[in-house]
Amino acid sequence: MIQQQQPQQTSMNQQQGIMPQPPNVVTSKDHLYISDMLSWNLLAMKKCHFYAGHCTDPEVKAVIEKAGQMHKQHYDRVLQHFQTQNQTNFQALQ
């Protein structure tokens, strides 16, 4: 049964057009999704900071702070990707 699923999985990947690297162009739909993603991570980071500040249990507070740091890292990673991409595109134009 596994042998039958492998060809289906391979053909599914080819149909979806999985790219090894993102394209250099960001569509307006991509831009809207990325903007939403940044907003979600920023909001989650702020909520974690707020709730950790109001938490009295040190263990729970540490877990909430760790979750907030995770959202901050995701936010920073997306921003860093775009800053690098913008520098590359700007250099290509010159």
Short mmCIF file of C-alpha atoms in Angstrom, two decimals, residues 11 25 27 30 42 48-49 68 70 75 78 80:
data_model
loop_
_atom_site.label_atom_id
_atom_site.label_comp_id
_atom_site.label_asym_id
_atom_site.label_seq_id
_atom_site.Cartn_x
_atom_site.Cartn_y
_atom_site.Cartn_z
CA SER A 11 2.57 13.56 -8.87
CA VAL A 25 8.52 39.02 -6.88
CA THR A 27 2.34 39.63 -5.45
CA ASP A 30 1.38 37.62 -0.93
CA LEU A 42 3.11 41.21 16.83
CA CYS A 48 2.26 37.39 25.95
CA HIS A 49 4.13 40.37 27.37
CA GLY A 68 6.30 35.71 23.45
CA MET A 70 8.97 32.68 19.87
CA TYR A 75 8.33 38.44 13.41
CA VAL A 78 10.15 37.62 8.33
CA GLN A 80 14.99 40.13 8.11
#
